[in-house]
Every structure is written in structure tokens, then in C-alpha cells.
Coordinates of C-alpha atoms in Angstrom, one line a residue:
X1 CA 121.0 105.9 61.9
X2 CA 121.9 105.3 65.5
X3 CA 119.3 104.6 68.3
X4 CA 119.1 106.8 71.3
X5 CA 117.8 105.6 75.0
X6 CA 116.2 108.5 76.5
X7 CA 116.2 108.5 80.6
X8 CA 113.9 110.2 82.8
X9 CA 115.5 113.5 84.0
X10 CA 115.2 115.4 87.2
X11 CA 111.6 116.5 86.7
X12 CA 112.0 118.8 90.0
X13 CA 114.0 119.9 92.9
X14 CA 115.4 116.6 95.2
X15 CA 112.8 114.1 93.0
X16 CA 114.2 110.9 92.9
X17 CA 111.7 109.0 91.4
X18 CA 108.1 109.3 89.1
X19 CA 105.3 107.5 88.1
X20 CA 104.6 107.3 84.6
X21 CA 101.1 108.4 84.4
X22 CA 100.5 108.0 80.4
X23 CA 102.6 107.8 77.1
X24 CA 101.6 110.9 75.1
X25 CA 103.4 108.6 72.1
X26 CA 104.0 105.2 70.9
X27 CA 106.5 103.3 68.8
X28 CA 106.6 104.2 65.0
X29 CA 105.4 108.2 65.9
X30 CA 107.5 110.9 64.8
X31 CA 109.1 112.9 67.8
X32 CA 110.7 116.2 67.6
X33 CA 113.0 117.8 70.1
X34 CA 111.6 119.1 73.3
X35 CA 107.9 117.6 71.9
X36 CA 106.4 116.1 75.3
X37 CA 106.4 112.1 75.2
X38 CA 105.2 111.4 78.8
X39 CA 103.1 112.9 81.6
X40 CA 105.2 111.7 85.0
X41 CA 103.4 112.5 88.3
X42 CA 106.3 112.7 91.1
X43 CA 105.5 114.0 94.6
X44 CA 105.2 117.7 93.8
X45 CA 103.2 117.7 90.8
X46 CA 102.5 115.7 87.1
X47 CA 104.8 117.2 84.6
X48 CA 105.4 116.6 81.1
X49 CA 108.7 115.2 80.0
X50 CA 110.1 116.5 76.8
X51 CA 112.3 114.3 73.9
X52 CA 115.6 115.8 73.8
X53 CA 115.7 114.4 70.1
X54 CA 114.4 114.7 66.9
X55 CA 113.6 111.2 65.5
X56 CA 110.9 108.4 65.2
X57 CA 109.8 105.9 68.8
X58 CA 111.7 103.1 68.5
X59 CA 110.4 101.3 72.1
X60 CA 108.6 102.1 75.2
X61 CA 110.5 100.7 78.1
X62 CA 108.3 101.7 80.9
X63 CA 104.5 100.9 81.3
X64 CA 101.8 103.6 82.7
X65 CA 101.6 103.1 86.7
X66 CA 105.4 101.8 87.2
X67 CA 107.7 103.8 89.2
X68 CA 110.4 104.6 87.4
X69 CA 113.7 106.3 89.1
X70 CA 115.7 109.5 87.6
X71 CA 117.9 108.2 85.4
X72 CA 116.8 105.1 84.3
X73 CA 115.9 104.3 80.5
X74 CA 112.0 105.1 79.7
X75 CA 111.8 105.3 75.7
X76 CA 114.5 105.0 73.1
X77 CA 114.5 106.6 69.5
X78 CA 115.4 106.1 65.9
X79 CA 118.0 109.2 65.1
X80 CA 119.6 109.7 61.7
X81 CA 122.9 111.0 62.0
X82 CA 122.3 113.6 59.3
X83 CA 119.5 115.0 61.0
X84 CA 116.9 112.7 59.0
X85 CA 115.0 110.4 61.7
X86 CA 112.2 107.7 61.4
X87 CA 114.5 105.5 58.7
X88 CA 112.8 102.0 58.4
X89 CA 113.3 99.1 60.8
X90 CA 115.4 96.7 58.6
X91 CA 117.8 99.4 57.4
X92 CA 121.8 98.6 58.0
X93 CA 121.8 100.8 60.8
X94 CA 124.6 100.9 63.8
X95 CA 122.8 100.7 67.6
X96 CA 124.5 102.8 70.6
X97 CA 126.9 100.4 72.5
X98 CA 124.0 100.8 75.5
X99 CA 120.9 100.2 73.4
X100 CA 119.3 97.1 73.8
X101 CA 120.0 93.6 71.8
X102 CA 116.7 93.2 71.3
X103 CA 115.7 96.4 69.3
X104 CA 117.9 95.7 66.0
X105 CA 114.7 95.0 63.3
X106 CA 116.8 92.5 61.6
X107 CA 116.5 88.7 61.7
X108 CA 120.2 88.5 61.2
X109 CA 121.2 89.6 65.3
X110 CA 123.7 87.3 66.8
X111 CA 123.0 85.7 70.3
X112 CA 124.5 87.4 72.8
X113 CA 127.2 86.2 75.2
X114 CA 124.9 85.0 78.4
X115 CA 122.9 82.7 75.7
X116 CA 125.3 81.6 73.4
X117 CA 124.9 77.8 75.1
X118 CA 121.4 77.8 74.4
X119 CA 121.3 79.6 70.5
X120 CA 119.6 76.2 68.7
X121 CA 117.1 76.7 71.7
X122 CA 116.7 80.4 71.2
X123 CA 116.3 80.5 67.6
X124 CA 113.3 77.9 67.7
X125 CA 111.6 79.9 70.4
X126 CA 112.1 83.2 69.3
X127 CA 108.0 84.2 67.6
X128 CA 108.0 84.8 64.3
X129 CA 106.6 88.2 63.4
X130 CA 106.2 90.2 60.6
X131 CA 109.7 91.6 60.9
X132 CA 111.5 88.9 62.9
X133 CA 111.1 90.4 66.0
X134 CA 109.8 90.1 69.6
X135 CA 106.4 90.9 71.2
X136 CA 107.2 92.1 74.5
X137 CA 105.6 94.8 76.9
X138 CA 107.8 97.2 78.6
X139 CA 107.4 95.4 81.9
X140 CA 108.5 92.5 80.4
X141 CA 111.2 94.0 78.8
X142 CA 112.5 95.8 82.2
X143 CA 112.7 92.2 83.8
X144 CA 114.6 90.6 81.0
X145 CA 116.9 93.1 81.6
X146 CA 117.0 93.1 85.1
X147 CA 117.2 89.0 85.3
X148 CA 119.9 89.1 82.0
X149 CA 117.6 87.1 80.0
X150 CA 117.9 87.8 76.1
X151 CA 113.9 88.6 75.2
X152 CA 114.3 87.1 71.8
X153 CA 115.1 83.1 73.6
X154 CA 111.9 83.1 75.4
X155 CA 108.8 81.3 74.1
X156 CA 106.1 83.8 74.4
X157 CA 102.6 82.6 75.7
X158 CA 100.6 85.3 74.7
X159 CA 98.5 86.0 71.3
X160 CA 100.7 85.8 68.0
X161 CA 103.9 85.0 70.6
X162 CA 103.9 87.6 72.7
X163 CA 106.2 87.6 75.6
X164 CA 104.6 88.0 79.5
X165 CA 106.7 88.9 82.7
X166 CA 105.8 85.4 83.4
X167 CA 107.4 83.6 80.2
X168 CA 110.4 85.7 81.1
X169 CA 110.4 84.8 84.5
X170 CA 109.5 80.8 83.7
X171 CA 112.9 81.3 81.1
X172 CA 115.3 82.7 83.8
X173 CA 114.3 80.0 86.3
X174 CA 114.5 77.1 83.9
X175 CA 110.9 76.2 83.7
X176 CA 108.7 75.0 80.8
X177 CA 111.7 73.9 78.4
X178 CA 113.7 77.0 78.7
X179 CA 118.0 76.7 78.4
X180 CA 119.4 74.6 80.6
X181 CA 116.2 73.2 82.4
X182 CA 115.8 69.3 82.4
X183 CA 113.9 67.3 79.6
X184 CA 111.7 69.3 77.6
X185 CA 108.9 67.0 78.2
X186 CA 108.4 67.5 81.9
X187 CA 106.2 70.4 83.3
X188 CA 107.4 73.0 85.6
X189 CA 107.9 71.4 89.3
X190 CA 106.8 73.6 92.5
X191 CA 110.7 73.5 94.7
X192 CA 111.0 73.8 98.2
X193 CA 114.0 76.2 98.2
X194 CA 115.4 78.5 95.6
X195 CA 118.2 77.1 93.0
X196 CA 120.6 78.9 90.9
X197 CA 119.2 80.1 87.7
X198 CA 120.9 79.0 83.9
X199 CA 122.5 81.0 81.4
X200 CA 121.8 84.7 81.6
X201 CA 121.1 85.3 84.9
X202 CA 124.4 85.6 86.3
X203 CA 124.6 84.7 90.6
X204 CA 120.9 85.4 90.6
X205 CA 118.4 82.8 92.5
X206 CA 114.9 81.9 91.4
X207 CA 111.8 83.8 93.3
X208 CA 110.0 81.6 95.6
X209 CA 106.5 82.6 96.7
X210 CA 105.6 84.2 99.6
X211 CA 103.6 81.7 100.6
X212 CA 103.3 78.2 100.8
X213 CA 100.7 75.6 99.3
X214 CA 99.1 75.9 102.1
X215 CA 98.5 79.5 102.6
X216 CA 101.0 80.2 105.3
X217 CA 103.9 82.5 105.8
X218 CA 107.2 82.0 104.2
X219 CA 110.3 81.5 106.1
X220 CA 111.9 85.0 104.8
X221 CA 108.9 87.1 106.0
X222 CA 110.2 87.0 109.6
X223 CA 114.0 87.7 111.0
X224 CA 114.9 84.1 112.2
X225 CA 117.3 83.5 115.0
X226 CA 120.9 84.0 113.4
X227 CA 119.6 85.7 110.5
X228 CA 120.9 88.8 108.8
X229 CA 119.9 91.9 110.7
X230 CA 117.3 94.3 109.1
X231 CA 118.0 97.2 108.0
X232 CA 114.9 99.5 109.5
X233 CA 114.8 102.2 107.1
X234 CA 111.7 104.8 106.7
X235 CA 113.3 105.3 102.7
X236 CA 114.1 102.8 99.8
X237 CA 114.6 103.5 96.2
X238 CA 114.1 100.7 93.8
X239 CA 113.1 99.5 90.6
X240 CA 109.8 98.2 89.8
X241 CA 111.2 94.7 89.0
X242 CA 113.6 95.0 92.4
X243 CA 110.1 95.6 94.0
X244 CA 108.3 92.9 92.3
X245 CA 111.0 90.5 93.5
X246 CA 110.7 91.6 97.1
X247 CA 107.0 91.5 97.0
X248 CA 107.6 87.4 95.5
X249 CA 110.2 86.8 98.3
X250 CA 108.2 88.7 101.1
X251 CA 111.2 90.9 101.7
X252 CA 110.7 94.2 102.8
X253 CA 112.8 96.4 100.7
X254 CA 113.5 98.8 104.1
X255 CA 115.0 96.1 105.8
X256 CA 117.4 94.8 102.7
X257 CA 120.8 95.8 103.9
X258 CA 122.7 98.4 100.4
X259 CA 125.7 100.5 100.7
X260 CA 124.2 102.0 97.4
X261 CA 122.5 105.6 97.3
X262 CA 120.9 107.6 94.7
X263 CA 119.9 111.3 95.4
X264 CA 120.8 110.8 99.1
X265 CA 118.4 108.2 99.2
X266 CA 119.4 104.0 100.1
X267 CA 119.3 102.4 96.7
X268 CA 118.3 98.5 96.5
X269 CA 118.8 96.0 93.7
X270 CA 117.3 92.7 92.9
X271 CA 120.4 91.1 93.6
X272 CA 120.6 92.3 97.3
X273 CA 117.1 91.2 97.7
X274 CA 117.8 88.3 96.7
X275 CA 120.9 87.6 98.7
X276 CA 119.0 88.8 101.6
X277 CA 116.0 86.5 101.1
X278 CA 118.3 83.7 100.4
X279 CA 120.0 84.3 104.0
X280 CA 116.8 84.8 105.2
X281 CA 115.7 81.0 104.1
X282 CA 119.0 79.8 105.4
X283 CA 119.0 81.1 108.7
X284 CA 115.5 79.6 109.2
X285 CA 116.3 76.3 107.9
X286 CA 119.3 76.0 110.6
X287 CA 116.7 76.7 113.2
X288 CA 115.9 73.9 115.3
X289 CA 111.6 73.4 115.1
X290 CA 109.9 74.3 117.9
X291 CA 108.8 71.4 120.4
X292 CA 104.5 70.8 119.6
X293 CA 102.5 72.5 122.4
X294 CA 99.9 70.5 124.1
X295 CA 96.4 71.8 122.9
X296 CA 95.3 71.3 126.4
X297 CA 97.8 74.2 127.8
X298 CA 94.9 76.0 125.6
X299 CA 97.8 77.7 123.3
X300 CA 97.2 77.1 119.5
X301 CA 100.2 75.9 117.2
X302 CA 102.3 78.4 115.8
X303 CA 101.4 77.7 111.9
X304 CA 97.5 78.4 112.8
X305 CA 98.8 81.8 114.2
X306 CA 101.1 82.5 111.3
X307 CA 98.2 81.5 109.2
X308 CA 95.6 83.9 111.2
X309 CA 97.6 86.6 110.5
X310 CA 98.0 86.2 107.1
X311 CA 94.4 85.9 106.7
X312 CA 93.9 88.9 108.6
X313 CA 96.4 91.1 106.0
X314 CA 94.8 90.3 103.2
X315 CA 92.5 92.3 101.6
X316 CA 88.5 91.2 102.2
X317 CA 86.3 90.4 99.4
X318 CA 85.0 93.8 97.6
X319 CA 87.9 95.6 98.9
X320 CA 90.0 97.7 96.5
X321 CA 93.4 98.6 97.1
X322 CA 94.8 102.1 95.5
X323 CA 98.7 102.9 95.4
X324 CA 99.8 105.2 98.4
X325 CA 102.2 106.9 96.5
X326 CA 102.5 110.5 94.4
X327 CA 101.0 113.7 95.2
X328 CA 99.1 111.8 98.1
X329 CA 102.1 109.9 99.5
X330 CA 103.9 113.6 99.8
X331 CA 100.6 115.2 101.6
X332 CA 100.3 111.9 104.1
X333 CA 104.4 112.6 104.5
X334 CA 104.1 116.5 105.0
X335 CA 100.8 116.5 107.3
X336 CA 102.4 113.5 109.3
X337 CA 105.8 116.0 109.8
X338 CA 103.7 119.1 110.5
X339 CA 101.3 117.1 113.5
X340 CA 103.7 115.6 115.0
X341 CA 106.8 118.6 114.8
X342 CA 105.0 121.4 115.5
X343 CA 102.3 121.4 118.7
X344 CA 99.2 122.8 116.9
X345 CA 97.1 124.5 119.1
X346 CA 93.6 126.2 117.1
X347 CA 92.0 129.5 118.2
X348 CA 87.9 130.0 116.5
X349 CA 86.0 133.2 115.7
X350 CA 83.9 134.6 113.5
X351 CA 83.1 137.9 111.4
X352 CA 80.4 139.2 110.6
X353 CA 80.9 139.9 106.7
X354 CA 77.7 141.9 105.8
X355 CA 79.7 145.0 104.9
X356 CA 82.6 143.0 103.3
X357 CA 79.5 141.4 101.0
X358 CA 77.8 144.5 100.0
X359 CA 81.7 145.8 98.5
X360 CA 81.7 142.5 96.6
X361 CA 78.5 142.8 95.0
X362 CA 79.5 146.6 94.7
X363 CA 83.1 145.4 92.4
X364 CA 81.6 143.0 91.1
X365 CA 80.3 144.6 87.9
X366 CA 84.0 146.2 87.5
X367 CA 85.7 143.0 88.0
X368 CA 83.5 141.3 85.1
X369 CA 84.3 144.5 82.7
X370 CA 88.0 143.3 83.1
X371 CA 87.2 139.5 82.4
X372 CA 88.2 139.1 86.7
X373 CA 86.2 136.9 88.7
X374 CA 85.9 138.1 91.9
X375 CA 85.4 135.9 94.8
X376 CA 86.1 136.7 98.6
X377 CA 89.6 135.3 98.5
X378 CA 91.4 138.5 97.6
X379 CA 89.6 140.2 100.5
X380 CA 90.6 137.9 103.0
X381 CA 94.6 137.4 101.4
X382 CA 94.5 141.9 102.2
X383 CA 92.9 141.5 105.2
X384 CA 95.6 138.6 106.6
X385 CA 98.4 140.6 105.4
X386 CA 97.3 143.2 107.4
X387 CA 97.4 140.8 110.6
X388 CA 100.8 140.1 109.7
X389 CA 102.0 143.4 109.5
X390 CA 101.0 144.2 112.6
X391 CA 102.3 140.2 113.9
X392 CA 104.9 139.2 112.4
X393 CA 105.6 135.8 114.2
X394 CA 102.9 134.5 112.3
X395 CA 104.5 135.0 109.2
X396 CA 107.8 133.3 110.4
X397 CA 109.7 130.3 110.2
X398 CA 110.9 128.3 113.2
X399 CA 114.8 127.0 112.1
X400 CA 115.4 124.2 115.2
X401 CA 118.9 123.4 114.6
X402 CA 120.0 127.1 113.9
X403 CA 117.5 127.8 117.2
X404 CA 116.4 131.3 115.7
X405 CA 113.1 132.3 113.9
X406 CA 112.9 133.8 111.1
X407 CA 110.7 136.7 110.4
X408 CA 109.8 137.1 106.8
X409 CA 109.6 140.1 104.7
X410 CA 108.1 138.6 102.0
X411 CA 104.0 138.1 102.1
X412 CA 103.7 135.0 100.1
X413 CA 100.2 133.3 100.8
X414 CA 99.8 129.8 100.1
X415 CA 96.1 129.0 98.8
X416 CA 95.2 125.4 99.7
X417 CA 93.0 123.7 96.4
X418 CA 91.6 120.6 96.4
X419 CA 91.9 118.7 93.2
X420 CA 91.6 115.2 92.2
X421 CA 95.1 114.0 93.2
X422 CA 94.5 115.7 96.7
X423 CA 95.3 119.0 98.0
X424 CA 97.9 121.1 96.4
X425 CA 99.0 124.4 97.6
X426 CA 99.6 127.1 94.6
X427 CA 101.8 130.3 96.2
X428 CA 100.9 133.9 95.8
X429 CA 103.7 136.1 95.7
X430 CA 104.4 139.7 97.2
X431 CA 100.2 139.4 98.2
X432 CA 101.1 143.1 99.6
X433 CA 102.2 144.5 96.4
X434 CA 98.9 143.6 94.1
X435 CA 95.6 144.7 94.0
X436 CA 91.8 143.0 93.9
X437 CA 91.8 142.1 91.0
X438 CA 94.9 141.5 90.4
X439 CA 94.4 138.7 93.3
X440 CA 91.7 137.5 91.7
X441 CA 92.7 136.8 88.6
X442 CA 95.8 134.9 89.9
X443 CA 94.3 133.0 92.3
X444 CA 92.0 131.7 90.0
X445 CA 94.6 130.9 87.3
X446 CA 96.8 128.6 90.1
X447 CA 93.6 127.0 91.3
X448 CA 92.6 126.0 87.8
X449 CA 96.2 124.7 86.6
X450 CA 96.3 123.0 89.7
X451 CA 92.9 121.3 89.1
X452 CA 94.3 120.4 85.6
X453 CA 97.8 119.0 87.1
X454 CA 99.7 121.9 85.1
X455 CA 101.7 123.7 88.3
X456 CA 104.6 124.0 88.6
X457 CA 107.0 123.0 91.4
X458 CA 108.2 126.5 91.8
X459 CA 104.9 127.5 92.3
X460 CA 104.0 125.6 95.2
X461 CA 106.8 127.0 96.9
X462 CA 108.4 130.1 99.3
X463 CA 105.0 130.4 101.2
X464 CA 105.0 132.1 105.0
X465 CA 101.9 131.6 105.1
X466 CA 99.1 129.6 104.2
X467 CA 94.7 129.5 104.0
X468 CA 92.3 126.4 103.4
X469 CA 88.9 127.2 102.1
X470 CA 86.8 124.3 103.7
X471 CA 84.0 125.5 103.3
X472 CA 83.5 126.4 99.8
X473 CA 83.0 122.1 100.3
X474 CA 80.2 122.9 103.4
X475 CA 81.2 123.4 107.1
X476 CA 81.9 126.2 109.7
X477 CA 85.0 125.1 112.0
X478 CA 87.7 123.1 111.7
X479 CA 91.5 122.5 113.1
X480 CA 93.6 123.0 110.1
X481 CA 97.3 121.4 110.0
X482 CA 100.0 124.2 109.6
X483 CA 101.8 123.8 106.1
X484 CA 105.3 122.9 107.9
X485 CA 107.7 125.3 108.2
X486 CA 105.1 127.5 108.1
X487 CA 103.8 128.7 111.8
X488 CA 100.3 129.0 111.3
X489 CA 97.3 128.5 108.5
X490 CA 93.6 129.8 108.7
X491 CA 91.2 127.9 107.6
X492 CA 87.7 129.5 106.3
X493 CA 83.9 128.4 107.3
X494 CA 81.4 129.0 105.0
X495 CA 79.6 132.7 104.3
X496 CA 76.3 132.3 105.6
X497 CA 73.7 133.8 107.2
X498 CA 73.4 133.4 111.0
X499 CA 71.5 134.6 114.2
X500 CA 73.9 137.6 115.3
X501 CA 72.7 140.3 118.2
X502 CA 72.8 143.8 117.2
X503 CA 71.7 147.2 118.6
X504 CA 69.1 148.7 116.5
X505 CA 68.0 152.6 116.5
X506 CA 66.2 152.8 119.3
X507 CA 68.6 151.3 121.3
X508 CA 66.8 148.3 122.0
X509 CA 69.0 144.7 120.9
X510 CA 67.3 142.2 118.6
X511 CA 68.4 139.2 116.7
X512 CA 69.1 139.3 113.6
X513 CA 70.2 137.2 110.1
X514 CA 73.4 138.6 109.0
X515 CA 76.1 137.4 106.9
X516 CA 79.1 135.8 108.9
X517 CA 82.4 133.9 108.2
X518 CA 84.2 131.5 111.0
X519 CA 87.8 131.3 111.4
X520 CA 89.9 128.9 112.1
X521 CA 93.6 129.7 112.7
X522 CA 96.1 126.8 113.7
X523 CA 99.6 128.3 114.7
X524 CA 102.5 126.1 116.0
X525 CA 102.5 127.4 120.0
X526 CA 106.2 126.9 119.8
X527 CA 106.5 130.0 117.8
X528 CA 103.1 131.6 118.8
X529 CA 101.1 132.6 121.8
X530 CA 97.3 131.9 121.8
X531 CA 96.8 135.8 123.2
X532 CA 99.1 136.5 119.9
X533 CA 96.9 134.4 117.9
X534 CA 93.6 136.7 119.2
X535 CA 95.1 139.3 118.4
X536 CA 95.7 138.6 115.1
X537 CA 92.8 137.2 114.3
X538 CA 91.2 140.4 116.1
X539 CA 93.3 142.2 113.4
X540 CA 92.1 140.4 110.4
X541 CA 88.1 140.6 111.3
X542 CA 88.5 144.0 111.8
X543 CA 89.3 144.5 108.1
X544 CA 86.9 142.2 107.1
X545 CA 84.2 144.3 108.4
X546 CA 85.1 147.2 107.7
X547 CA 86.4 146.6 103.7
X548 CA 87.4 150.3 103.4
X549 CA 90.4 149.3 106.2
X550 CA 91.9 147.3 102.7
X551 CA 92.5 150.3 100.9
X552 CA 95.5 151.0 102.9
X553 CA 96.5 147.7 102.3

């Protein structure tokens, strides 16, 4: 029997990290190959990540709501050589040389190298359990790991021994009677400045708080004269530990100088974070203090400043703070690059869709005989295909650096749903090439698996064009932000009745209630003229109100 470690793969196209959303397993369950063990949400989609073994849970590395980057360990399993998994936990088994210390199920492991000093200590700390071994959380786990502490030495706080981030933390520092601290009768000390760490953590320092006793900022949350110069970067990837350390040394991890990449993309450790914080502290104890100001000049002392601000950051009482990251991070990202890349520029009108009704309720029946929904989508996809026959520039791509546009022939329309995660955009393909129904039922299918979390990346991609349904939600007009590199979206008001003048028989005008729908079509004016985006729009109520027009289409 051998034990595997299982990391998270490339769930999708330039992802380079995921958040673990839920464990569809736990330790002791029977796996087989390709079975799905976690649902990861990156910043295309959630997705389920498959074993690639056959073989029983041994641990669980990663806890729901970390962050977790390709390629590091998430789960490991118990995989019998012949085939036969799930053998028990005390069998003579051999380990893979990178599985972890801690997950042998035998009482007879030998200390590792980084704790062999401290072995009498380890042994009388370790909890005893059932089967000799340690109660520990993922989380805690990942920092042991990441701080090179052996999770068996520390003395674990919680019910029947179990072992918190903080015992591990309190061991790799030296507090509470851990190796190498002082006597075993003295409590933990608060330190003014960061000391070197015993056995097991290597060159690593011990995390100091971000803020003092006295509520105000550290030293390393500012670039003090002579410090190490920040490294400004809109982009870091890092471990959830490496993050926890940054957030304890209030060190922004953009700033932390790295010469190491994954996926393209700067790649932090603890260790830099902490060399950088440590720098940080060093440069600001060489710093002279400022001389005291005279409260009659009227200007108030720094600290109070420093101590304002930091009041002002934090979060006010009844506030609740929600993680900007996943599918919402990537809208925020892609809605920020559209706005401020491509000069928007919004043209309103409105159709009056009385005749466009009357076909709907005509198909209806016809649709429901085929198990097809119909809805007005399908109408509106012909009718804007139409318009982009006839314009093409609206179903192009501007390419900057290659300074051309690209006119495409494919009509692929992106259909803009609004799900619990935010909005995702599903792609209809070849929207030329298919008819009603045909619409219908696919539309419906990508708005439902998109509601559920079930698309897939390749399906929310190769649009030219795209079409945002506000007011299925309630509303008339709005100025919708073009899905970048697309050059222009249209957004769609509600189907209601409205006050409209029309001629009657006799030739006299009256006003009447009839069924109309507002546009709303954004087009980047780089690309697009605003008589172009008339016309088009022209183009596409025409074939609204006059639904016969979409047979040709």
C-alpha cells in the first residue's frame, strides 16, 4: 500500500488558482478513479475535480474557503499496489518519499530531522488517540508545513488534543513550553521585535502583530526612510498561510519583492514576507523619531493620526465583510477593463412588439408539443443577427497592438444570466444556423446550468457579441458595459404596455396601449459610429415588428 498526494490540476484555461468551495468526501470514504472529490470555484466557473485514483481518503489538506494554487497538495489517498485500496491504518505499509510524516497510522514513526533535539518533548506532547495519531485540521496542517513544524510535537489545545493553527504557531515561535523555549513554567511573553524561531523552522522569524497594545500601526505597515522598496504589483499568487503571515505582519503581498513566477504570475512565499517585514522593522528602527510638535501650532501628533486611520479601516459594528474574490473578483476585473479600454458611448429606442407578441402566443402551443419553452430571447438573438449582417463592425473585435479589427464570421451571441455568484455569460454558437426552437431550448439549458454552477469554461467563450436581459429583473433603460473584446452589447427593457400614437382607420391619430420593448445598445465608439449604431438598431426593430422578416433569417 503506498499513499498518494493528489494536487489540484489546471481546472481551466490560464487559472492559476481556486477556492475550495466543499469536499464532496472525507477521510476513511472509498474513492474511485475520476469520482469527483471537490467542487473548486476559480474565476471562470465552479468545477468539480476528479480523483485520478482508485483508493480510500487518507487526509484532507485544504479546508472549504482557502485558496489553494494549481499544483499544490489538496487530499492524499490510501492506494494498494495491487489494485486493492482502503487497507487499514496500522498496516506495514510504505509512504511516497513526498507524503507527509504525519500520516503513517502507526505509533512507531521516528522524529524527523528538524525535531530530533526536542523528541522527549515531542513524544509527551503528542495527543493520544485511538490510533496514536494527531488531531489536526487542514489549515493547521498547511502551516506546519509551511513553518517546518512536525504536527505530532505540538500540544494541542483543542477537545480530545486537537491541534489549532494557533498551537502550531505558539510551537514554531517557542511559546507555551514548546522545543527550545525557556522554562516550561513561564507563560508566553508579548516581544517588542521578532526573534529567530527553534528547531523546525529553518531561517524563519516569529509573526508579530499588526498592531500594537495600543491599537496603533505597526512599523512594517509603512515604507520607512531607507527601507526596502515596494514592489507595486496589481498581481500576487500565494498560499493561504503566506497570506495569513502578511495579513499578521501587515505586509502587503504586492509590494513583497520575488523573482518567483507561477503561470506567468509573481509568486510569494512566507519566507520573502518575512524577510521583507523583518527589513521593514529594521529600517524603521534606524529612523531617528520625529521631534514632538507643539499642540499649539494646532497639528495633532503623529501616533493620534496613525491611530485615526486605523480606526477609520476597520470595519464598524454590524458590518459584514465577504471575500472579493472568484466569479465576482473576475466580473469586477473584466467590467473595470471594458469601462475604462473601450469609450462606451449608449444609443436608446424602442419597438413596439405587438406583432412580435401575437407570433409568440401563436408558437407557443408548438413549442410546448416539443417540450421547448419559448420565450422572446430567440426572437431577439434572429432579429440581432440580422443587424449584424447587414453591420458587421458590431460584430467585431478591435486588436490594438496588431491595429486592425476583426470582422467576424461567426454569429456567436453571448446571453448575460444572473446567478447567485453574479453574472455569467453562457455562449450561443452559429445563432445564424439554428432555428426557434432550437434557440430556445439552448438558451434555456445554459441559463439553467449556469444558475446551478455546472458551465463550462468553453462555454462562456468565442462570443462577438453579447445581450443583457435587465428587465426580466424590472426596468426600461440602462447603459450596459460591452463584454471586452467585444464592441458592443444590447441590453433589453422590459415588454410592457405603453402609451404609443398610432393612425387609426379613419385617419385620425389616437393614443393607444401597445406592447413595447426598449433598447439599449452600448458599442465601443472606437470601433463604432453612433449613426452606425441607429442604424443597426433601426435594423433589428424592424424585425421585431415585423416577425415574418425572421423567416429569412
Amino acid at each position: 500500500m503506498t499513499v498518494k498526494e493528489f494536487k489540484l490540476p489546471d481546472v481551466g484555461e490560464g487559472v492559476a488558482e481556486g477556492e475550495l468551495v466543499s469536499w464532496l468526501v472525507a477521510p476513511g470514504d472509498r474513492v474511485e478513479e475520476d469520482q469527483p472529490v471537490a467542487e473548486v470555484e476559480t474565476d471562470k466557473a465552479l468545477v468539480e475535480v476528479p480523483s485520478s485514483y482508485d483508493g480510500t481518503v487518507e487526509e484532507l489538506f485544504v479546508e472549504e474557503g482557502e485558496m489553494v494554487p494549481v499544483g499544490d497538495v489538496i487530499i492524499s489517498f490510501r492506494v494498494d499496489e495491487d489494485g486493492e485500496a482502503g487497507a487499514a491504518a496500522g498496516d506495514d505499509a510504505e509512504t511516497d518519499a513526498e507524503s507527509e510524516p504525519d500520516s503513517a497510522a502507526t505509533d512507531e514513526s521516528e522524529p524527523q530531522p528538524d525535531a530530533a533535539d526536542d523528541a522527549a518533548d515531542a513524544e509527551s506532547a503528542e495527543p493520544e488517540t485511538p490510533d496514536g495519531r494527531t488531531f489536526a485540521p487542514p489549515s493547521a496542517r498547511r502551516i506546519a508545513r509551511e513553518l517546518g513544524v512536525d504536527v505530532a510535537a505540538v500540544d494541542g489545545s483543542g477537545p480530545g488534543g486537537r491541534v489549532s493553527e494557533a498551537d502550531v504557531r505558539a510551537h514554531a515561535e517557542g511559546d507555551a513550553g514548546s522545543a527550545g523555549s525557556g522554562d516550561a513554567g513561564d507563560g508566553p511573553e508579548p516581544r517588542p521585535a521578532p526573534t529567530p524561531t527553534d528547531a523546525g523552522s529553518g531561517e524563519r522569524k516569529s509573526a508579530v502583530s499588526k498592531r500594537g497594545a495600543d491599537g496603533s500601526a505597526d512599523a512594517a505597515s509603512a515604507t520607512p526612510a531607507g527601507g526596502p522598496e515596494p514592489a507595486g504589483r496589481e498581481t500576487t499568487l500565494a498560499t493561504p498561510a503566506t497570506r495569513k503571515v502578511a495579513r499578521e505582519r501587515g505586509v502587503d503581498l504586492d509590494d513583497v519583492p520575488t523573482d518567483e513566477t507561477r503561470d506567468g504570475e509573481a509568486f510569494v512565499t512566507a519566507e520573502a514576507v518575512e524577510a521583507y517585514a523583518d527589513a521593514l522593522e529594521s529600517a524603521a528602527e534606524s529612523t531617528p523619531e520625529p521631534e514632538p510638535v507643539d499642540v499649539d501650532t494646532g497639528a495633532e501628533p503623529a501616533a493620534t493620526d496613525a491611530a485615526s486611520a486605523t480606526a477609520s479601516a476597520d470595519p464598524a459594528d454590524g458590518d459584514e465583510t465577504v471575500p472579493y474574490r472568484g466569479v465576482r473578483r473576475t466580473i469586477g476585473k473584466q467590467m473595470e477593463r471594458s469601462k475604462f479600454t473601450a469609450p462606451h458611448v449608449t444609443h436608446h429606442d424602442t419597438a413596439e412588439v405587438d406583432a412580435l407578441v401575437e407570433a409568440r402566443e401563436t408558437l407557443k402551443p408548438t413549442a410546448e408539443a416539443e417540450g421547448v419553452k419559448l420565450t422572446y430571447m430567440p426572437f431577439v438573438m434572429k432579429a440581432i443577427v440580422a443587424g449584424l449582417k447587414e453591420y458587421p463592425y458590431l460584430n467585431s473585435e478591435l486588436r490594438e497592438d496588431d491595429e486592425e479589427i476583426v470582422l467576424k464570421g461567426n454569429y456567436n451571441l453571448g446571453i448575460a444570466v444572473a446567478t447567485d455568484a453574479g453574472l455569467m455569460v453562457p455562449v450561443v454558437e452559429d445563432v445564424d444556423e439554428k432555428g426557434l426552437f432550437e434557440l430556445a431550448d439552448e438558451v434555456n439549458d445554459l441559463a439553467a446550468r449556469a444558475r446551478e454552477r455546472k458551465l463550462k469554461p468553453a462555454e462562456m467563450k468565442g462570443g462577438t457579441f453579447s445581450i443583457t436581459n435587465f428587465g426580466a429583473i424590472g426596468g426600461e433603460y440602462a447603459t450596459p458595459i460591452i463584454n471586452y473584446p467585444e464592441t458592443a452589447i444590447l441590453g433589453l427593457g422590459a415588454i410592457e404596455e405603453r402609451p404609443v400614437v398610432r393612425e387609426g382607420a379613419d385617419g385620425e391619430s389616437a393614443v393607444v396601449p401597445v406592447p413595447t420593448l426598449p433598447l439599449s445598445l452600448s458599442i465601443d465608439h472606437r470601433v463604432v459610429d453612433g449613426a452606425i449604431a441607429a442604424e443597426f438598431a433601426n435594423t433589428v426593430m424592424e424585425h421585431l415588428e415585423n416577425p415574418l422578416l425572421l423567416l429569412n433569417e
